[in-house]
Amino acid sequence: MLRKYCLRTTLAAALLLLILTSLVGLRIVISKNLSWKIPQEKHVLFLGASHVKRGIDDSITKSGYNMANSSERYLFTYLKLKRLLKDNPQIDQLFLQCAPTDLWEHADDKYFAENEQSLYIPTFFPFFSKEELDVYKDDPIQFCSMIVHSLLDFEYYRPQHNKKLLGGYVRDYKAFKEMNPKEVEHKMMEGKGGNTINRHYLHRIIDLAKSHHVSIHLIYCPVYHPEYVYDQDEFYEAYKKEFSDIELLDYSHWPVADDERIDAHHLNNKGAQRFTKELMKRFHFN
């Protein structure tokens, strides 16, 4: 009886492994065949995290295309940029978010936070090389559970669903909120994850853009009293030490009224339209 039980258990496990492996293969095939083509007239690209996602309204520009996403780390931006440049040779200019949240000493925390992984791991694992897999080698259980969960969600097998997860400006209810300055917290960020992964992939993004002859600008979007949350001196020192060969467009203290902000970190639709027009005027794209 024990032998039969062990045999059945082994066969069941082997069958489950075969099914999961087949589903991983199917996801990889679907993802690798996903078109990253954007309209031909769109040659100015905006990438990064929520500051850019909320701060650039690409509906008012013929040339600009916003594919930033909330809390996006540079590893995922790098994978995204590789596909965008491959499918869109017309791209010649990149505006990439670079704020204290990206360069602070514990920016890598978000790579391992469960809520952050729940979006990015299911969407991007089909594009991972060994280099990206190694990022999660010390946290295999949570990483694998994210993948298995997504394998059982058949929405991920629909190309249109995957495209929606890649980011972009959204005119939702938050886009019309107005900041109440009395609700802004004065609390410095704390963490423990270090910052080797995020900075490494920022270098990879810069090298990738240069190899495709794409002009790249790092952009620090308008924020309300950034010193309330991050050490500004640390940010500027990190930029000067590693990335100063790329221009930093520092709009952190660009004049913005309270009714042009969602909160201390993000512009609302009114602010995003004015900020987008500012960049259009300064960099001469329509």
PDB file of C-alpha atoms in Angstrom:
ATOM      1  CA  MET A   1       0.000   0.000   0.000  1.00  0.00           C
ATOM      2  CA  LEU A   2       2.782   2.393   0.933  1.00  0.00           C
ATOM      3  CA  ARG A   3       4.547   1.715  -2.349  1.00  0.00           C
ATOM      4  CA  LYS A   4       1.347   2.407  -4.325  1.00  0.00           C
ATOM      5  CA  TYR A   5       0.754   5.619  -2.375  1.00  0.00           C
ATOM      6  CA  CYS A   6       4.297   6.831  -3.033  1.00  0.00           C
ATOM      7  CA  LEU A   7       3.971   5.931  -6.707  1.00  0.00           C
ATOM      8  CA  ARG A   8       0.673   7.795  -7.067  1.00  0.00           C
ATOM      9  CA  THR A   9       2.066  10.803  -5.223  1.00  0.00           C
ATOM     10  CA  THR A  10       5.135  10.843  -7.456  1.00  0.00           C
ATOM     11  CA  LEU A  11       3.028  10.548 -10.601  1.00  0.00           C
ATOM     12  CA  ALA A  12       0.695  13.323  -9.418  1.00  0.00           C
ATOM     13  CA  ALA A  13       3.647  15.567  -8.652  1.00  0.00           C
ATOM     14  CA  ALA A  14       5.216  14.803 -12.017  1.00  0.00           C
ATOM     15  CA  LEU A  15       1.935  15.563 -13.777  1.00  0.00           C
ATOM     16  CA  LEU A  16       1.549  18.852 -11.902  1.00  0.00           C
ATOM     17  CA  LEU A  17       5.130  19.810 -12.756  1.00  0.00           C
ATOM     18  CA  LEU A  18       4.497  18.972 -16.416  1.00  0.00           C
ATOM     19  CA  ILE A  19       1.352  21.116 -16.467  1.00  0.00           C
ATOM     20  CA  LEU A  20       3.091  24.075 -14.802  1.00  0.00           C
ATOM     21  CA  THR A  21       6.098  23.778 -17.118  1.00  0.00           C
ATOM     22  CA  SER A  22       3.776  23.715 -20.132  1.00  0.00           C
ATOM     23  CA  LEU A  23       1.943  26.796 -18.873  1.00  0.00           C
ATOM     24  CA  VAL A  24       5.242  28.626 -18.324  1.00  0.00           C
ATOM     25  CA  GLY A  25       6.220  27.758 -21.888  1.00  0.00           C
ATOM     26  CA  LEU A  26       2.875  28.994 -23.178  1.00  0.00           C
ATOM     27  CA  ARG A  27       3.206  32.272 -21.260  1.00  0.00           C
ATOM     28  CA  ILE A  28       6.706  32.789 -22.657  1.00  0.00           C
ATOM     29  CA  VAL A  29       5.517  32.181 -26.226  1.00  0.00           C
ATOM     30  CA  ILE A  30       2.562  34.558 -25.819  1.00  0.00           C
ATOM     31  CA  SER A  31       4.723  37.253 -24.206  1.00  0.00           C
ATOM     32  CA  LYS A  32       7.557  36.964 -26.713  1.00  0.00           C
ATOM     33  CA  ASN A  33       5.029  37.371 -29.551  1.00  0.00           C
ATOM     34  CA  LEU A  34       3.367  40.378 -27.972  1.00  0.00           C
ATOM     35  CA  SER A  35       3.631  43.415 -30.227  1.00  0.00           C
ATOM     36  CA  TRP A  36       5.223  46.453 -28.603  1.00  0.00           C
ATOM     37  CA  LYS A  37       4.519  48.617 -31.624  1.00  0.00           C
ATOM     38  CA  ILE A  38       3.348  52.151 -30.912  1.00  0.00           C
ATOM     39  CA  PRO A  39       2.063  54.716 -33.445  1.00  0.00           C
ATOM     40  CA  GLN A  40       4.745  55.746 -35.930  1.00  0.00           C
ATOM     41  CA  GLU A  41       4.470  59.438 -35.032  1.00  0.00           C
ATOM     42  CA  LYS A  42       5.304  58.655 -31.379  1.00  0.00           C
ATOM     43  CA  HIS A  43       9.077  59.104 -31.112  1.00  0.00           C
ATOM     44  CA  VAL A  44       9.417  60.717 -27.649  1.00  0.00           C
ATOM     45  CA  LEU A  45       9.152  58.113 -24.887  1.00  0.00           C
ATOM     46  CA  PHE A  46       8.353  58.658 -21.198  1.00  0.00           C
ATOM     47  CA  LEU A  47       9.259  55.876 -18.772  1.00  0.00           C
ATOM     48  CA  GLY A  48       9.640  55.449 -15.041  1.00  0.00           C
ATOM     49  CA  ALA A  49       7.371  55.169 -12.035  1.00  0.00           C
ATOM     50  CA  SER A  50       4.260  56.958 -10.802  1.00  0.00           C
ATOM     51  CA  HIS A  51       5.691  60.500 -10.932  1.00  0.00           C
ATOM     52  CA  VAL A  52       5.894  60.188 -14.716  1.00  0.00           C
ATOM     53  CA  LYS A  53       2.827  57.970 -15.043  1.00  0.00           C
ATOM     54  CA  ARG A  54       0.721  60.650 -13.347  1.00  0.00           C
ATOM     55  CA  GLY A  55       2.729  63.648 -14.527  1.00  0.00           C
ATOM     56  CA  ILE A  56       2.740  63.294 -18.326  1.00  0.00           C
ATOM     57  CA  ASP A  57      -0.560  63.445 -20.196  1.00  0.00           C
ATOM     58  CA  ASP A  58       0.437  62.086 -23.598  1.00  0.00           C
ATOM     59  CA  SER A  59      -3.067  62.622 -24.993  1.00  0.00           C
ATOM     60  CA  ILE A  60      -2.153  66.261 -25.663  1.00  0.00           C
ATOM     61  CA  THR A  61       1.005  65.494 -27.639  1.00  0.00           C
ATOM     62  CA  LYS A  62       1.317  63.907 -31.068  1.00  0.00           C
ATOM     63  CA  SER A  63       4.938  62.876 -30.552  1.00  0.00           C
ATOM     64  CA  GLY A  64       5.014  61.738 -26.916  1.00  0.00           C
ATOM     65  CA  TYR A  65       4.180  58.291 -25.546  1.00  0.00           C
ATOM     66  CA  ASN A  66       3.889  57.574 -21.830  1.00  0.00           C
ATOM     67  CA  MET A  67       4.456  53.983 -20.680  1.00  0.00           C
ATOM     68  CA  ALA A  68       5.508  54.648 -17.090  1.00  0.00           C
ATOM     69  CA  ASN A  69       3.945  52.567 -14.326  1.00  0.00           C
ATOM     70  CA  SER A  70       3.332  52.813 -10.603  1.00  0.00           C
ATOM     71  CA  SER A  71       6.363  51.936  -8.432  1.00  0.00           C
ATOM     72  CA  GLU A  72       8.217  50.581 -11.457  1.00  0.00           C
ATOM     73  CA  ARG A  73      11.848  49.678 -10.692  1.00  0.00           C
ATOM     74  CA  TYR A  74      14.542  50.092 -13.312  1.00  0.00           C
ATOM     75  CA  LEU A  75      14.887  46.327 -13.916  1.00  0.00           C
ATOM     76  CA  PHE A  76      11.385  46.257 -15.384  1.00  0.00           C
ATOM     77  CA  THR A  77      11.892  49.557 -17.185  1.00  0.00           C
ATOM     78  CA  TYR A  78      14.985  48.051 -18.813  1.00  0.00           C
ATOM     79  CA  LEU A  79      13.089  44.975 -20.029  1.00  0.00           C
ATOM     80  CA  LYS A  80      10.303  47.212 -21.297  1.00  0.00           C
ATOM     81  CA  LEU A  81      12.696  49.553 -23.111  1.00  0.00           C
ATOM     82  CA  LYS A  82      14.430  46.642 -24.872  1.00  0.00           C
ATOM     83  CA  ARG A  83      11.156  45.596 -26.513  1.00  0.00           C
ATOM     84  CA  LEU A  84      10.019  49.122 -27.265  1.00  0.00           C
ATOM     85  CA  LEU A  85      13.256  50.012 -29.047  1.00  0.00           C
ATOM     86  CA  LYS A  86      13.247  46.723 -30.964  1.00  0.00           C
ATOM     87  CA  ASP A  87       9.742  47.302 -32.339  1.00  0.00           C
ATOM     88  CA  ASN A  88       9.904  51.095 -32.703  1.00  0.00           C
ATOM     89  CA  PRO A  89      13.019  52.368 -34.479  1.00  0.00           C
ATOM     90  CA  GLN A  90      11.428  55.834 -34.685  1.00  0.00           C
ATOM     91  CA  ILE A  91      12.043  56.425 -30.943  1.00  0.00           C
ATOM     92  CA  ASP A  92      14.835  58.984 -30.651  1.00  0.00           C
ATOM     93  CA  GLN A  93      14.227  60.622 -27.273  1.00  0.00           C
ATOM     94  CA  LEU A  94      13.681  59.168 -23.788  1.00  0.00           C
ATOM     95  CA  PHE A  95      12.593  60.948 -20.619  1.00  0.00           C
ATOM     96  CA  LEU A  96      13.226  58.663 -17.646  1.00  0.00           C
ATOM     97  CA  GLN A  97      12.121  59.335 -14.092  1.00  0.00           C
ATOM     98  CA  CYS A  98      15.028  59.775 -11.705  1.00  0.00           C
ATOM     99  CA  ALA A  99      13.973  60.875  -8.243  1.00  0.00           C
ATOM    100  CA  PRO A 100      15.133  60.169  -4.690  1.00  0.00           C
ATOM    101  CA  THR A 101      12.795  57.166  -4.602  1.00  0.00           C
ATOM    102  CA  ASP A 102      14.949  55.651  -7.369  1.00  0.00           C
ATOM    103  CA  LEU A 103      18.432  56.410  -6.014  1.00  0.00           C
ATOM    104  CA  TRP A 104      17.965  56.416  -2.248  1.00  0.00           C
ATOM    105  CA  GLU A 105      19.978  53.900  -0.255  1.00  0.00           C
ATOM    106  CA  HIS A 106      17.160  51.342   0.065  1.00  0.00           C
ATOM    107  CA  ALA A 107      15.427  51.600  -3.310  1.00  0.00           C
ATOM    108  CA  ASP A 108      15.802  47.825  -3.802  1.00  0.00           C
ATOM    109  CA  ASP A 109      13.156  47.182  -1.127  1.00  0.00           C
ATOM    110  CA  LYS A 110      10.404  47.343  -3.733  1.00  0.00           C
ATOM    111  CA  TYR A 111      11.850  44.406  -5.675  1.00  0.00           C
ATOM    112  CA  PHE A 112      10.984  42.120  -2.774  1.00  0.00           C
ATOM    113  CA  ALA A 113       7.784  43.637  -1.393  1.00  0.00           C
ATOM    114  CA  GLU A 114       4.883  41.255  -1.978  1.00  0.00           C
ATOM    115  CA  ASN A 115       2.472  43.929  -3.189  1.00  0.00           C
ATOM    116  CA  GLU A 116       5.043  45.194  -5.718  1.00  0.00           C
ATOM    117  CA  GLN A 117       5.892  41.704  -6.952  1.00  0.00           C
ATOM    118  CA  SER A 118       2.223  40.872  -7.496  1.00  0.00           C
ATOM    119  CA  LEU A 119       2.145  43.217 -10.506  1.00  0.00           C
ATOM    120  CA  TYR A 120       5.618  43.002 -11.942  1.00  0.00           C
ATOM    121  CA  ILE A 121       6.636  39.360 -11.568  1.00  0.00           C
ATOM    122  CA  PRO A 122       3.580  37.882 -13.372  1.00  0.00           C
ATOM    123  CA  THR A 123       3.910  40.448 -16.152  1.00  0.00           C
ATOM    124  CA  PHE A 124       7.657  40.328 -16.750  1.00  0.00           C
ATOM    125  CA  PHE A 125       8.966  36.878 -15.772  1.00  0.00           C
ATOM    126  CA  PRO A 126       8.604  35.589 -19.369  1.00  0.00           C
ATOM    127  CA  PHE A 127      11.254  38.161 -20.359  1.00  0.00           C
ATOM    128  CA  PHE A 128      13.724  37.289 -17.614  1.00  0.00           C
ATOM    129  CA  SER A 129      17.230  36.152 -18.463  1.00  0.00           C
ATOM    130  CA  LYS A 130      19.503  34.467 -15.946  1.00  0.00           C
ATOM    131  CA  GLU A 131      20.587  37.918 -14.794  1.00  0.00           C
ATOM    132  CA  GLU A 132      17.053  38.856 -13.741  1.00  0.00           C
ATOM    133  CA  LEU A 133      16.378  35.436 -12.202  1.00  0.00           C
ATOM    134  CA  ASP A 134      19.493  35.844 -10.055  1.00  0.00           C
ATOM    135  CA  VAL A 135      17.938  38.958  -8.499  1.00  0.00           C
ATOM    136  CA  TYR A 136      15.369  36.705  -6.823  1.00  0.00           C
ATOM    137  CA  LYS A 137      17.538  33.682  -6.042  1.00  0.00           C
ATOM    138  CA  ASP A 138      17.477  34.455  -2.305  1.00  0.00           C
ATOM    139  CA  ASP A 139      13.687  34.749  -2.243  1.00  0.00           C
ATOM    140  CA  PRO A 140      12.535  31.790  -4.385  1.00  0.00           C
ATOM    141  CA  ILE A 141       9.351  30.843  -2.527  1.00  0.00           C
ATOM    142  CA  GLN A 142       7.565  34.184  -2.850  1.00  0.00           C
ATOM    143  CA  PHE A 143       8.926  34.668  -6.367  1.00  0.00           C
ATOM    144  CA  CYS A 144       7.718  31.252  -7.558  1.00  0.00           C
ATOM    145  CA  SER A 145       4.360  31.634  -5.839  1.00  0.00           C
ATOM    146  CA  MET A 146       3.759  34.835  -7.836  1.00  0.00           C
ATOM    147  CA  ILE A 147       4.459  32.962 -11.062  1.00  0.00           C
ATOM    148  CA  VAL A 148       2.312  29.945 -10.180  1.00  0.00           C
ATOM    149  CA  HIS A 149      -0.579  32.189  -9.159  1.00  0.00           C
ATOM    150  CA  SER A 150      -0.409  33.990 -12.499  1.00  0.00           C
ATOM    151  CA  LEU A 151      -0.241  30.697 -14.406  1.00  0.00           C
ATOM    152  CA  LEU A 152      -3.646  29.821 -12.982  1.00  0.00           C
ATOM    153  CA  ASP A 153      -5.111  33.206 -13.932  1.00  0.00           C
ATOM    154  CA  PHE A 154      -6.100  32.895 -17.565  1.00  0.00           C
ATOM    155  CA  GLU A 155      -6.357  36.656 -17.978  1.00  0.00           C
ATOM    156  CA  TYR A 156      -2.567  36.583 -18.387  1.00  0.00           C
ATOM    157  CA  TYR A 157      -2.936  34.504 -21.544  1.00  0.00           C
ATOM    158  CA  ARG A 158      -4.767  37.367 -23.248  1.00  0.00           C
ATOM    159  CA  PRO A 159      -2.353  39.764 -25.036  1.00  0.00           C
ATOM    160  CA  GLN A 160      -4.650  42.756 -24.450  1.00  0.00           C
ATOM    161  CA  HIS A 161      -4.651  42.098 -20.703  1.00  0.00           C
ATOM    162  CA  ASN A 162      -0.859  42.046 -20.628  1.00  0.00           C
ATOM    163  CA  LYS A 163      -0.678  45.297 -22.575  1.00  0.00           C
ATOM    164  CA  LYS A 164      -2.894  47.022 -20.008  1.00  0.00           C
ATOM    165  CA  LEU A 165      -0.425  46.072 -17.284  1.00  0.00           C
ATOM    166  CA  LEU A 166       2.510  47.803 -18.979  1.00  0.00           C
ATOM    167  CA  GLY A 167       1.557  51.289 -17.813  1.00  0.00           C
ATOM    168  CA  GLY A 168       0.667  54.644 -19.286  1.00  0.00           C
ATOM    169  CA  TYR A 169      -1.130  57.825 -18.307  1.00  0.00           C
ATOM    170  CA  VAL A 170      -4.562  57.186 -16.850  1.00  0.00           C
ATOM    171  CA  ARG A 171      -7.332  59.703 -16.402  1.00  0.00           C
ATOM    172  CA  ASP A 172      -9.051  58.018 -13.459  1.00  0.00           C
ATOM    173  CA  TYR A 173     -10.773  59.521 -10.421  1.00  0.00           C
ATOM    174  CA  LYS A 174      -7.412  60.222  -8.760  1.00  0.00           C
ATOM    175  CA  ALA A 175      -6.394  62.405 -11.702  1.00  0.00           C
ATOM    176  CA  PHE A 176      -9.013  64.932 -10.611  1.00  0.00           C
ATOM    177  CA  LYS A 177      -8.248  64.977  -6.893  1.00  0.00           C
ATOM    178  CA  GLU A 178      -6.725  68.092  -5.349  1.00  0.00           C
ATOM    179  CA  MET A 179      -4.084  67.972  -2.637  1.00  0.00           C
ATOM    180  CA  ASN A 180      -4.834  69.174   0.856  1.00  0.00           C
ATOM    181  CA  PRO A 181      -1.479  70.399   2.248  1.00  0.00           C
ATOM    182  CA  LYS A 182      -2.692  69.746   5.810  1.00  0.00           C
ATOM    183  CA  GLU A 183      -2.779  66.015   5.027  1.00  0.00           C
ATOM    184  CA  VAL A 184       0.858  65.819   3.891  1.00  0.00           C
ATOM    185  CA  GLU A 185       2.973  63.708   6.238  1.00  0.00           C
ATOM    186  CA  HIS A 186       6.461  64.731   7.357  1.00  0.00           C
ATOM    187  CA  LYS A 187       7.995  61.265   7.544  1.00  0.00           C
ATOM    188  CA  MET A 188      11.360  60.201   6.188  1.00  0.00           C
ATOM    189  CA  MET A 189      11.449  56.897   4.307  1.00  0.00           C
ATOM    190  CA  GLU A 190      13.058  53.926   6.000  1.00  0.00           C
ATOM    191  CA  GLY A 191      14.249  50.653   4.514  1.00  0.00           C
ATOM    192  CA  LYS A 192      16.803  47.860   4.594  1.00  0.00           C
ATOM    193  CA  GLY A 193      17.125  46.553   1.035  1.00  0.00           C
ATOM    194  CA  GLY A 194      20.117  48.568  -0.156  1.00  0.00           C
ATOM    195  CA  ASN A 195      20.458  49.876  -3.691  1.00  0.00           C
ATOM    196  CA  THR A 196      22.619  47.802  -5.985  1.00  0.00           C
ATOM    197  CA  ILE A 197      19.955  46.306  -8.269  1.00  0.00           C
ATOM    198  CA  ASN A 198      18.181  49.521  -9.158  1.00  0.00           C
ATOM    199  CA  ARG A 199      21.372  51.480  -9.817  1.00  0.00           C
ATOM    200  CA  HIS A 200      22.776  48.613 -11.911  1.00  0.00           C
ATOM    201  CA  TYR A 201      19.711  48.629 -14.140  1.00  0.00           C
ATOM    202  CA  LEU A 202      19.775  52.393 -14.495  1.00  0.00           C
ATOM    203  CA  HIS A 203      23.245  51.961 -15.998  1.00  0.00           C
ATOM    204  CA  ARG A 204      21.828  49.242 -18.252  1.00  0.00           C
ATOM    205  CA  ILE A 205      19.038  51.555 -19.426  1.00  0.00           C
ATOM    206  CA  ILE A 206      21.493  54.347 -20.198  1.00  0.00           C
ATOM    207  CA  ASP A 207      23.776  52.005 -22.136  1.00  0.00           C
ATOM    208  CA  LEU A 208      20.811  50.564 -24.039  1.00  0.00           C
ATOM    209  CA  ALA A 209      19.536  54.011 -25.027  1.00  0.00           C
ATOM    210  CA  LYS A 210      23.002  55.065 -26.177  1.00  0.00           C
ATOM    211  CA  SER A 211      23.414  51.898 -28.244  1.00  0.00           C
ATOM    212  CA  HIS A 212      20.214  52.794 -30.121  1.00  0.00           C
ATOM    213  CA  HIS A 213      21.286  56.439 -30.502  1.00  0.00           C
ATOM    214  CA  VAL A 214      18.380  57.572 -28.323  1.00  0.00           C
ATOM    215  CA  SER A 215      18.807  60.880 -26.514  1.00  0.00           C
ATOM    216  CA  ILE A 216      18.110  60.304 -22.811  1.00  0.00           C
ATOM    217  CA  HIS A 217      17.075  62.791 -20.133  1.00  0.00           C
ATOM    218  CA  LEU A 218      16.689  61.943 -16.465  1.00  0.00           C
ATOM    219  CA  ILE A 219      13.748  63.825 -15.027  1.00  0.00           C
ATOM    220  CA  TYR A 220      12.911  64.728 -11.434  1.00  0.00           C
ATOM    221  CA  CYS A 221       9.209  65.588 -11.598  1.00  0.00           C
ATOM    222  CA  PRO A 222       7.491  68.282  -9.504  1.00  0.00           C
ATOM    223  CA  VAL A 223       6.921  67.237  -5.887  1.00  0.00           C
ATOM    224  CA  TYR A 224       5.728  68.994  -2.758  1.00  0.00           C
ATOM    225  CA  HIS A 225       8.481  69.443  -0.173  1.00  0.00           C
ATOM    226  CA  PRO A 226      10.525  66.371  -1.213  1.00  0.00           C
ATOM    227  CA  GLU A 227      12.737  66.879   1.840  1.00  0.00           C
ATOM    228  CA  TYR A 228       9.831  65.655   3.985  1.00  0.00           C
ATOM    229  CA  VAL A 229      10.347  62.109   2.673  1.00  0.00           C
ATOM    230  CA  TYR A 230      13.863  61.696   1.220  1.00  0.00           C
ATOM    231  CA  ASP A 231      17.343  62.979   1.953  1.00  0.00           C
ATOM    232  CA  GLN A 232      17.880  65.405  -0.927  1.00  0.00           C
ATOM    233  CA  ASP A 233      21.637  65.700  -0.399  1.00  0.00           C
ATOM    234  CA  GLU A 234      21.990  61.923  -0.652  1.00  0.00           C
ATOM    235  CA  PHE A 235      20.042  61.925  -3.916  1.00  0.00           C
ATOM    236  CA  TYR A 236      22.116  64.627  -5.591  1.00  0.00           C
ATOM    237  CA  GLU A 237      25.345  63.049  -4.388  1.00  0.00           C
ATOM    238  CA  ALA A 238      24.320  59.664  -5.824  1.00  0.00           C
ATOM    239  CA  TYR A 239      23.438  61.303  -9.132  1.00  0.00           C
ATOM    240  CA  LYS A 240      26.734  63.233  -9.332  1.00  0.00           C
ATOM    241  CA  LYS A 241      28.771  60.172  -8.390  1.00  0.00           C
ATOM    242  CA  GLU A 242      27.323  57.691 -10.897  1.00  0.00           C
ATOM    243  CA  PHE A 243      25.050  59.309 -13.471  1.00  0.00           C
ATOM    244  CA  SER A 244      26.144  62.896 -14.024  1.00  0.00           C
ATOM    245  CA  ASP A 245      27.069  62.182 -17.644  1.00  0.00           C
ATOM    246  CA  ILE A 246      23.313  62.240 -18.297  1.00  0.00           C
ATOM    247  CA  GLU A 247      21.485  65.534 -17.842  1.00  0.00           C
ATOM    248  CA  LEU A 248      19.098  65.679 -14.891  1.00  0.00           C
ATOM    249  CA  LEU A 249      16.051  67.830 -15.566  1.00  0.00           C
ATOM    250  CA  ASP A 250      15.342  68.980 -12.047  1.00  0.00           C
ATOM    251  CA  TYR A 251      11.711  70.073 -11.887  1.00  0.00           C
ATOM    252  CA  SER A 252      11.320  69.073  -8.240  1.00  0.00           C
ATOM    253  CA  HIS A 253      10.614  72.670  -7.188  1.00  0.00           C
ATOM    254  CA  TRP A 254       8.839  73.763 -10.355  1.00  0.00           C
ATOM    255  CA  PRO A 255       5.977  76.040  -9.269  1.00  0.00           C
ATOM    256  CA  VAL A 256       2.805  73.975  -8.902  1.00  0.00           C
ATOM    257  CA  ALA A 257      -0.384  75.075  -7.170  1.00  0.00           C
ATOM    258  CA  ASP A 258      -2.094  72.801  -4.648  1.00  0.00           C
ATOM    259  CA  ASP A 259      -5.043  72.330  -7.019  1.00  0.00           C
ATOM    260  CA  GLU A 260      -2.633  70.885  -9.615  1.00  0.00           C
ATOM    261  CA  ARG A 261      -1.537  68.023  -7.352  1.00  0.00           C
ATOM    262  CA  ILE A 262      -3.165  64.752  -6.319  1.00  0.00           C
ATOM    263  CA  ASP A 263      -0.887  64.540  -3.297  1.00  0.00           C
ATOM    264  CA  ALA A 264       2.648  65.502  -2.307  1.00  0.00           C
ATOM    265  CA  HIS A 265       4.177  63.204  -4.928  1.00  0.00           C
ATOM    266  CA  HIS A 266       1.892  63.316  -7.964  1.00  0.00           C
ATOM    267  CA  LEU A 267       0.365  65.848 -10.325  1.00  0.00           C
ATOM    268  CA  ASN A 268      -3.326  65.669 -11.134  1.00  0.00           C
ATOM    269  CA  ASN A 269      -4.690  66.061 -14.660  1.00  0.00           C
ATOM    270  CA  LYS A 270      -4.527  69.847 -14.525  1.00  0.00           C
ATOM    271  CA  GLY A 271      -0.917  69.777 -13.369  1.00  0.00           C
ATOM    272  CA  ALA A 272       0.054  66.989 -15.767  1.00  0.00           C
ATOM    273  CA  GLN A 273      -1.225  68.912 -18.764  1.00  0.00           C
ATOM    274  CA  ARG A 274       0.694  72.040 -17.782  1.00  0.00           C
ATOM    275  CA  PHE A 275       3.872  70.054 -17.069  1.00  0.00           C
ATOM    276  CA  THR A 276       3.588  68.158 -20.366  1.00  0.00           C
ATOM    277  CA  LYS A 277       3.245  71.447 -22.240  1.00  0.00           C
ATOM    278  CA  GLU A 278       6.324  72.765 -20.439  1.00  0.00           C
ATOM    279  CA  LEU A 279       8.410  69.839 -21.738  1.00  0.00           C
ATOM    280  CA  MET A 280       6.905  70.125 -25.219  1.00  0.00           C
ATOM    281  CA  LYS A 281       7.893  73.786 -25.363  1.00  0.00           C
ATOM    282  CA  ARG A 282      11.376  73.292 -23.928  1.00  0.00           C
ATOM    283  CA  PHE A 283      12.289  70.304 -26.107  1.00  0.00           C
ATOM    284  CA  HIS A 284      10.435  71.350 -29.241  1.00  0.00           C
ATOM    285  CA  PHE A 285       8.142  68.404 -29.834  1.00  0.00           C
ATOM    286  CA  ASN A 286       4.462  68.680 -30.648  1.00  0.00           C
TER     287      ASN A 286
END
